[in-house]
Short mmCIF file of C-alpha atoms in Angstrom, two decimals:
data_model
loop_
_atom_site.label_atom_id
_atom_site.label_comp_id
_atom_site.label_asym_id
_atom_site.label_seq_id
_atom_site.Cartn_x
_atom_site.Cartn_y
_atom_site.Cartn_z
CA MET H 1 -66.40 46.38 -29.68
CA PRO H 2 -69.77 44.51 -28.35
CA ARG H 3 -69.98 45.43 -24.69
CA TRP H 4 -70.29 41.92 -23.23
CA LEU H 5 -66.85 41.32 -24.08
CA PRO H 6 -64.52 42.37 -22.01
CA ARG H 7 -66.13 41.52 -19.69
CA ALA H 8 -65.94 37.83 -21.37
CA LEU H 9 -62.54 37.73 -21.99
CA VAL H 10 -62.39 39.12 -17.85
CA LEU H 11 -64.16 36.29 -17.05
CA ALA H 12 -62.02 33.61 -19.08
CA LEU H 13 -58.48 35.15 -18.09
CA ALA H 14 -60.29 34.34 -14.51
CA LEU H 15 -61.28 31.18 -14.77
CA TYR H 16 -57.90 30.36 -16.42
CA ALA H 17 -56.20 31.55 -13.25
CA VAL H 18 -58.01 29.36 -11.02
CA PHE H 19 -57.65 26.79 -13.10
CA GLN H 20 -53.66 26.97 -12.58
CA LEU H 21 -53.83 27.75 -9.02
CA GLY H 22 -56.11 24.64 -8.51
CA ASN H 23 -53.25 22.46 -10.67
CA TRP H 24 -50.62 24.34 -9.04
CA ALA H 25 -51.94 23.86 -5.82
CA PHE H 26 -53.15 19.58 -6.49
CA HIS H 27 -49.70 19.15 -7.67
CA GLN H 28 -48.56 20.37 -4.59
CA VAL H 29 -50.45 18.00 -1.77
CA ILE H 30 -50.58 15.26 -4.14
CA GLY H 31 -48.28 13.50 -1.73
CA LEU H 32 -50.83 14.18 1.14
CA LEU H 33 -53.56 12.95 -0.64
CA VAL H 34 -52.00 9.40 -1.72
CA ASN H 35 -50.85 9.36 2.46
CA ILE H 36 -54.40 9.95 3.21
CA LEU H 37 -55.60 7.26 0.64
CA LEU H 38 -53.33 4.82 1.79
CA ALA H 39 -53.95 5.33 5.65
CA PHE H 40 -57.94 5.10 5.06
CA PHE H 41 -57.11 1.54 3.11
CA LEU H 42 -54.79 0.90 6.51
CA ALA H 43 -57.61 1.98 8.78
CA LEU H 44 -60.34 -0.57 7.03
CA ALA H 45 -57.97 -2.98 7.24
CA ILE H 46 -57.41 -2.29 10.95
CA GLU H 47 -61.13 -2.08 11.49
CA PRO H 48 -62.28 -5.86 11.39
CA ALA H 49 -59.65 -6.37 14.87
CA VAL H 50 -60.28 -2.64 16.50
CA GLY H 51 -64.29 -3.35 16.44
CA ARG H 52 -63.95 -7.02 17.87
CA MET H 53 -62.24 -4.75 21.14
CA ALA H 54 -64.29 -1.89 21.46
CA ALA H 55 -67.55 -4.20 21.45
CA ARG H 56 -66.04 -6.42 24.47
CA GLY H 57 -66.09 -3.03 25.97
CA MET H 58 -62.49 -1.18 25.30
CA ARG H 59 -62.15 2.13 24.13
CA ARG H 60 -61.80 2.39 20.19
CA GLY H 61 -58.64 4.66 20.92
CA LEU H 62 -56.83 2.09 22.64
CA ALA H 63 -58.12 -0.83 20.78
CA THR H 64 -56.42 1.06 18.14
CA PHE H 65 -53.31 1.69 19.81
CA LEU H 66 -52.65 -1.70 20.42
CA VAL H 67 -53.09 -2.63 16.93
CA PHE H 68 -50.74 -0.40 15.89
CA PHE H 69 -48.36 -1.10 18.44
CA ALA H 70 -48.88 -4.92 17.49
CA VAL H 71 -47.97 -4.46 13.91
CA THR H 72 -44.81 -2.50 14.92
CA VAL H 73 -43.20 -4.70 16.55
CA PHE H 74 -43.84 -6.99 14.31
CA GLY H 75 -42.52 -5.19 11.86
CA VAL H 76 -39.24 -3.82 13.27
CA GLY H 77 -38.77 -7.18 15.06
CA PHE H 78 -38.66 -7.86 11.55
CA VAL H 79 -36.57 -5.19 9.88
CA VAL H 80 -33.33 -5.87 12.57
CA LEU H 81 -33.68 -10.02 12.21
CA LEU H 82 -33.42 -9.49 8.45
CA GLY H 83 -30.35 -6.24 9.05
CA SER H 84 -28.67 -9.00 11.09
CA MET H 85 -29.00 -11.92 8.49
CA LEU H 86 -28.01 -9.10 5.79
CA ALA H 87 -24.92 -7.64 7.81
CA GLY H 88 -24.24 -11.04 8.72
CA GLN H 89 -24.08 -12.73 5.14
CA ILE H 90 -22.30 -9.13 3.60
CA VAL H 91 -19.37 -10.25 6.17
CA ASP H 92 -19.28 -13.49 5.50
CA MET H 93 -19.13 -13.24 1.72
CA VAL H 94 -16.61 -10.16 2.24
CA GLU H 95 -14.40 -12.90 4.72
CA ASN H 96 -14.59 -15.38 1.34
CA PHE H 97 -13.95 -13.15 -1.42
CA PRO H 98 -10.16 -13.89 -1.80
CA LYS H 99 -11.32 -17.34 -1.91
CA TYR H 100 -13.83 -16.85 -5.01
CA LEU H 101 -12.08 -15.12 -6.67
CA ASP H 102 -8.85 -17.56 -6.29
CA SER H 103 -11.39 -20.41 -7.41
CA LEU H 104 -12.82 -18.18 -10.17
CA ILE H 105 -9.30 -17.12 -12.06
CA ASN H 106 -8.46 -20.77 -11.42
CA TRP H 107 -11.46 -21.46 -13.99
CA ILE H 108 -10.67 -18.83 -16.18
CA ASN H 109 -6.67 -19.74 -16.22
CA GLN H 110 -7.84 -23.98 -16.94
CA ASN H 111 -10.41 -23.24 -19.61
CA PHE H 112 -8.85 -20.33 -21.04
CA HIS H 113 -4.95 -20.83 -20.56
CA THR H 114 -4.51 -17.36 -19.31
CA ASP H 115 -2.22 -16.91 -16.81
CA LEU H 116 -4.13 -14.34 -14.21
CA SER H 117 -3.20 -13.52 -10.53
CA ARG H 118 -4.76 -12.86 -7.32
CA VAL H 119 -2.48 -9.90 -7.13
CA GLU H 120 -2.79 -8.96 -10.56
CA VAL H 121 -6.85 -8.93 -10.78
CA GLN H 122 -6.65 -6.61 -7.44
CA ASP H 123 -4.55 -3.97 -8.73
CA SER H 124 -5.93 -3.78 -11.69
CA VAL H 125 -9.41 -2.88 -9.82
CA LEU H 126 -8.20 -0.72 -7.49
CA SER H 127 -5.99 1.61 -9.44
CA SER H 128 -9.40 1.56 -11.71
CA ASP H 129 -10.99 5.12 -13.08
CA TRP H 130 -14.13 3.50 -12.19
CA LEU H 131 -13.68 2.08 -9.26
CA GLN H 132 -12.30 6.07 -8.02
CA LYS H 133 -15.94 7.97 -9.84
CA TYR H 134 -17.66 5.11 -7.97
CA VAL H 135 -16.38 5.95 -4.78
CA GLN H 136 -16.93 9.64 -4.67
CA ASN H 137 -20.41 9.51 -6.10
CA SER H 138 -20.84 6.85 -3.27
CA ALA H 139 -19.57 9.72 -0.59
CA SER H 140 -22.11 12.90 -2.12
CA GLY H 141 -24.68 10.55 -2.68
CA VAL H 142 -24.79 9.39 1.08
CA LEU H 143 -26.22 13.12 2.22
CA ASP H 144 -29.28 11.85 -0.64
CA VAL H 145 -29.54 8.35 1.05
CA SER H 146 -30.01 9.93 4.42
CA ALA H 147 -32.39 12.56 2.96
CA THR H 148 -34.77 9.59 1.13
CA VAL H 149 -34.69 7.73 4.42
CA LEU H 150 -35.84 10.48 6.18
CA GLY H 151 -38.53 11.55 4.08
CA GLY H 152 -39.70 8.10 3.75
CA LEU H 153 -39.55 7.82 7.76
CA PHE H 154 -41.78 10.99 8.12
CA ARG H 155 -44.23 9.45 5.31
CA LEU H 156 -44.85 6.51 7.26
CA LEU H 157 -45.11 8.24 10.96
CA THR H 158 -48.04 10.38 8.44
CA ILE H 159 -49.54 7.13 7.05
CA PHE H 160 -49.49 6.06 10.65
CA LEU H 161 -50.50 8.75 12.79
CA PHE H 162 -53.69 9.49 10.22
CA ALA H 163 -55.24 5.81 9.79
CA PHE H 164 -54.64 5.74 13.72
CA TYR H 165 -57.51 8.65 13.95
CA PHE H 166 -59.37 7.06 11.20
CA ALA H 167 -60.02 3.97 12.77
CA ALA H 168 -60.56 5.50 16.45
CA ASP H 169 -62.37 8.57 14.76
CA GLY H 170 -64.47 5.41 12.56
CA PRO H 171 -67.60 6.37 14.69
CA ARG H 172 -67.64 10.31 14.21
CA LEU H 173 -66.20 10.30 11.39
CA ARG H 174 -69.37 8.54 9.99
CA ARG H 175 -71.61 10.53 11.86
CA ALA H 176 -69.78 13.32 10.27
CA LEU H 177 -70.07 12.28 6.59
CA CYS H 178 -74.18 10.90 7.20
CA SER H 179 -75.34 14.73 8.24
CA VAL H 180 -74.91 16.76 5.01
CA LEU H 181 -76.55 13.87 3.29
CA PRO H 182 -79.87 12.07 2.22
CA PRO H 183 -81.50 9.39 4.69
CA ALA H 184 -81.73 7.48 1.47
CA ARG H 185 -77.97 8.08 0.63
CA GLN H 186 -77.09 7.47 4.35
CA THR H 187 -78.18 3.97 3.64
CA GLU H 188 -75.96 3.57 0.31
CA VAL H 189 -73.57 5.27 1.84
CA LEU H 190 -72.99 2.77 4.91
CA ARG H 191 -73.33 0.00 3.33
CA ALA H 192 -70.63 0.99 0.81
CA TRP H 193 -68.43 1.25 4.10
CA GLU H 194 -69.09 -2.00 5.46
CA ILE H 195 -68.48 -4.16 2.04
CA ALA H 196 -64.84 -1.78 2.08
CA VAL H 197 -63.94 -2.86 5.44
CA ASP H 198 -64.89 -6.55 4.97
CA LYS H 199 -63.33 -6.50 1.50
CA THR H 200 -60.16 -4.50 2.79
CA GLY H 201 -59.42 -6.84 5.82
CA GLY H 202 -61.05 -10.53 4.21
CA TYR H 203 -58.00 -9.24 1.69
CA LEU H 204 -55.12 -8.69 4.72
CA TYR H 205 -56.88 -12.06 6.56
CA SER H 206 -56.18 -14.14 3.43
CA ARG H 207 -52.67 -12.38 2.68
CA GLY H 208 -51.33 -13.07 6.01
CA LEU H 209 -52.54 -17.15 6.20
CA MET H 210 -51.08 -17.33 2.74
CA ALA H 211 -48.04 -15.23 4.12
CA LEU H 212 -47.65 -18.06 7.05
CA ILE H 213 -48.17 -21.07 4.70
CA SER H 214 -46.38 -19.95 2.27
CA GLY H 215 -43.32 -19.09 4.94
CA VAL H 216 -43.85 -22.23 6.60
CA ALA H 217 -43.66 -24.66 3.19
CA HIS H 218 -40.59 -22.37 2.73
CA PHE H 219 -38.94 -22.43 6.10
CA VAL H 220 -38.98 -26.50 5.81
CA VAL H 221 -37.48 -26.47 2.37
CA PHE H 222 -34.24 -24.03 3.65
CA GLU H 223 -33.47 -26.24 6.62
CA ILE H 224 -34.17 -29.73 4.74
CA LEU H 225 -30.92 -27.65 2.38
CA GLY H 226 -28.71 -25.83 5.31
CA VAL H 227 -29.37 -22.83 4.37
CA PRO H 228 -28.71 -20.02 6.46
CA TYR H 229 -31.04 -17.99 8.85
CA ALA H 230 -33.68 -19.81 7.63
CA PRO H 231 -36.98 -17.91 9.68
CA ALA H 232 -35.20 -14.87 8.94
CA LEU H 233 -35.67 -15.88 5.16
CA ALA H 234 -39.28 -17.88 5.56
CA VAL H 235 -40.94 -14.87 6.98
CA TRP H 236 -38.87 -12.14 3.80
CA VAL H 237 -40.77 -14.93 1.22
CA GLY H 238 -43.98 -15.29 2.93
CA LEU H 239 -44.83 -11.45 3.70
CA VAL H 240 -42.79 -10.24 0.38
CA SER H 241 -44.09 -12.87 -2.01
CA GLN H 242 -48.06 -12.32 -0.31
CA PHE H 243 -48.27 -8.07 0.10
CA ILE H 244 -45.91 -7.31 -3.28
CA PRO H 245 -48.98 -7.24 -5.78
CA THR H 246 -47.13 -9.27 -9.47
CA ILE H 247 -43.81 -9.10 -9.11
CA GLY H 248 -43.25 -9.95 -5.39
CA THR H 249 -42.67 -13.58 -5.86
CA TYR H 250 -40.01 -13.36 -7.87
CA LEU H 251 -38.12 -10.27 -5.46
CA ALA H 252 -38.91 -12.88 -2.23
CA GLY H 253 -36.84 -15.72 -4.59
CA ALA H 254 -34.00 -13.56 -5.16
CA LEU H 255 -32.69 -13.24 -1.53
CA PRO H 256 -32.68 -17.05 -0.26
CA MET H 257 -31.15 -18.20 -3.96
CA LEU H 258 -27.85 -15.63 -3.55
CA ILE H 259 -28.22 -16.65 0.24
CA ALA H 260 -28.54 -20.63 -1.34
CA PHE H 261 -25.76 -20.17 -3.68
CA THR H 262 -22.95 -19.48 -1.07
CA VAL H 263 -23.53 -22.06 0.32
CA ASN H 264 -23.94 -24.66 -2.70
CA PRO H 265 -24.61 -23.59 -6.52
CA TRP H 266 -27.02 -26.37 -7.00
CA TYR H 267 -28.91 -25.23 -3.71
CA ALA H 268 -29.94 -22.17 -5.78
CA LEU H 269 -31.48 -24.14 -8.98
CA TRP H 270 -33.77 -26.32 -5.39
CA VAL H 271 -34.50 -23.31 -4.49
CA LEU H 272 -35.60 -22.12 -7.25
CA GLY H 273 -37.51 -24.63 -8.70
CA PHE H 274 -38.86 -24.95 -4.68
CA VAL H 275 -40.27 -21.18 -5.83
CA VAL H 276 -41.93 -21.59 -9.12
CA ILE H 277 -43.81 -25.19 -7.75
CA TYR H 278 -45.23 -23.48 -4.97
CA GLN H 279 -46.21 -21.10 -6.54
CA GLN H 280 -48.49 -22.35 -9.18
CA PHE H 281 -49.83 -24.48 -6.44
CA GLU H 282 -50.52 -21.12 -4.56
CA ASN H 283 -52.39 -20.07 -7.88
CA TYR H 284 -54.30 -23.30 -9.16
CA VAL H 285 -55.32 -24.64 -5.34
CA LEU H 286 -55.13 -22.38 -2.45
CA GLN H 287 -55.46 -18.79 -3.47
CA PRO H 288 -59.17 -20.44 -5.24
CA LYS H 289 -60.04 -21.92 -1.37
CA LEU H 290 -58.87 -18.65 0.59
CA THR H 291 -60.17 -15.83 -1.27
CA SER H 292 -63.33 -17.37 -2.21
CA LYS H 293 -65.36 -16.10 0.51
CA THR H 294 -62.79 -12.75 0.74
CA VAL H 295 -61.56 -10.65 -2.08
CA ASP H 296 -63.83 -12.89 -5.08
CA ILE H 297 -62.37 -11.98 -8.55
CA HIS H 298 -60.31 -13.40 -11.16
CA PRO H 299 -57.02 -13.70 -11.70
CA ALA H 300 -57.27 -11.51 -14.91
CA VAL H 301 -59.04 -8.36 -13.56
CA ALA H 302 -56.70 -8.92 -10.20
CA PHE H 303 -53.77 -8.51 -12.76
CA GLY H 304 -55.43 -5.49 -14.74
CA SER H 305 -56.22 -3.69 -11.69
CA VAL H 306 -52.81 -3.83 -10.57
CA ILE H 307 -51.40 -2.93 -13.75
CA ALA H 308 -53.86 0.32 -13.22
CA GLY H 309 -53.20 0.62 -10.16
CA THR H 310 -49.65 0.90 -10.68
CA ALA H 311 -49.82 3.27 -13.65
CA LEU H 312 -52.14 5.80 -11.94
CA LEU H 313 -50.54 6.10 -8.42
CA GLY H 314 -47.25 3.91 -8.31
CA ALA H 315 -46.20 1.51 -5.51
CA VAL H 316 -49.04 2.24 -3.15
CA GLY H 317 -51.49 1.77 -6.12
CA ALA H 318 -50.26 -1.52 -6.41
CA LEU H 319 -51.33 -2.57 -2.88
CA ILE H 320 -54.85 -0.86 -2.55
CA ALA H 321 -55.70 -1.98 -6.34
CA ILE H 322 -57.22 -5.29 -5.89
CA PRO H 323 -59.12 -4.90 -2.26
CA ALA H 324 -60.54 -1.47 -4.04
CA VAL H 325 -61.69 -3.32 -7.03
CA ALA H 326 -62.85 -6.44 -4.63
CA THR H 327 -64.60 -3.47 -2.83
CA LEU H 328 -66.79 -2.05 -6.55
CA GLN H 329 -67.15 -5.22 -7.49
CA ALA H 330 -69.13 -6.31 -4.25
CA PHE H 331 -70.83 -3.20 -4.42
CA LEU H 332 -72.15 -2.96 -8.39
CA GLY H 333 -73.02 -6.86 -7.83
CA ALA H 334 -75.78 -5.78 -5.05
CA TYR H 335 -77.39 -3.61 -7.46
CA VAL H 336 -76.78 -5.15 -11.08
CA LYS H 337 -79.77 -7.60 -11.92
CA ARG H 338 -78.95 -10.95 -12.45
CA TYR H 339 -80.97 -13.17 -14.64
CA ASP H 340 -81.02 -16.74 -15.01
CA VAL H 341 -78.71 -18.78 -17.62
CA THR H 342 -80.40 -20.83 -19.92
CA ASP H 343 -79.39 -24.22 -19.82
CA ASP H 344 -77.67 -24.62 -23.51
CA PRO H 345 -74.61 -26.19 -24.34
CA ARG H 346 -72.96 -23.19 -26.33
CA VAL H 347 -72.91 -20.88 -22.62
CA HIS H 348 -70.19 -23.92 -21.18
CA GLY H 349 -68.12 -23.86 -24.87
CA HIS H 350 -69.64 -26.73 -27.01
CA ARG H 351 -71.29 -25.67 -29.46
CA ARG H 352 -73.76 -28.25 -31.47
CA TYR H 353 -71.71 -29.24 -34.27
CA GLY H 354 -73.75 -32.30 -34.70
CA GLU H 355 -77.47 -30.55 -35.10
CA ALA H 356 -75.87 -27.58 -37.12
CA VAL H 357 -74.58 -30.13 -40.66
CA VAL H 358 -78.33 -31.65 -39.71
CA ALA H 359 -79.93 -28.26 -39.99
CA ARG H 360 -77.96 -28.17 -43.21
CA LEU H 361 -78.21 -31.57 -44.61
CA GLN H 362 -82.31 -31.27 -43.83
CA LYS H 363 -81.96 -27.65 -45.77
CA ALA H 364 -80.11 -28.96 -48.50
CA LEU H 365 -82.98 -32.04 -48.86
CA HIS H 366 -85.68 -29.25 -49.04
CA HIS H 367 -84.02 -26.94 -52.05
CA LYS H 368 -83.28 -29.95 -54.00
CA LYS H 369 -87.63 -31.42 -53.25
CA GLU H 370 -88.68 -28.18 -54.69
CA ALA H 371 -86.06 -27.50 -57.01
CA SER H 372 -87.05 -31.08 -58.28
CA GLN H 373 -91.10 -30.07 -58.11
CA GLY H 374 -90.15 -27.09 -60.11
CA GLU H 375 -88.88 -28.58 -62.84
CA THR H 376 -92.03 -31.49 -63.00
#
């Protein structure tokens, strides 16, 4: 046996053990790393507001606290308002459930010539095995739901805590990062940081403005139709449709449609039609104007970035995908050399069919002339 073989085997086993240990440690802290990434983007989003308040003489810690306090008050108020709306609507639906059931049974009896009664339907449902199993599973899953809610609150607190430190100690963090880099690299890092702040803050600003416009428009429609809880539903549609990528519009429109259906089934169709029409207006008119100076990326690129972010980090990746791609695009655009495009109709998608036909005719005539000269 060569002398180097045992050492090579020991080294290979040691490297494999280190790899396995690192892989295990990475999977253990992947949740914390995702929370830190989300907190970092949240700190970038509030950096413009904190910077303006700090520039006027306010301490960064106090400015960051005030911004987070405003965000927290708005979020808690929105959740309480939405929760009271849902609770009241559920109570109304439960109280009116016998009337809905009688209407459904009468419709079935008239169209299918049956002889059903509400008492028989209630007895058959209450004595069914699937209902008893569902109640048992729901009772046993209360602890799981409570643990999930507590875990979500702890994760939210962790994100807010890291975001507070990132925003309050932003200058100190930048100095610590630049202290381990040469001067040329420091300039690049600071430039990338500035671009990230501009794009993330611009993304939040444009989305917030579009959420406000969307909420006002839907509030007017809900008031005209007489849909209950119109203010809360308008805020719900505005926020969910703008800050949940790709599927946010459909999630936002489902709740108003359901509540409008309890008032009048035709109102649900009117709400659906307005949601679809407004979405087209937003995509082709409103969004290009508001995002042209903030996160100006192609819709196909935005959609692909959301899909990729969802595949990598789930809901967190979908949320931060667009500002991350906008930051990367702006950073690369500052260093990629560009040239003037030639004034050619083919650049605009206009092929020169006429010139091509003339060229082919001239070529055919030239060959014919050469052939006739060769025969003579």
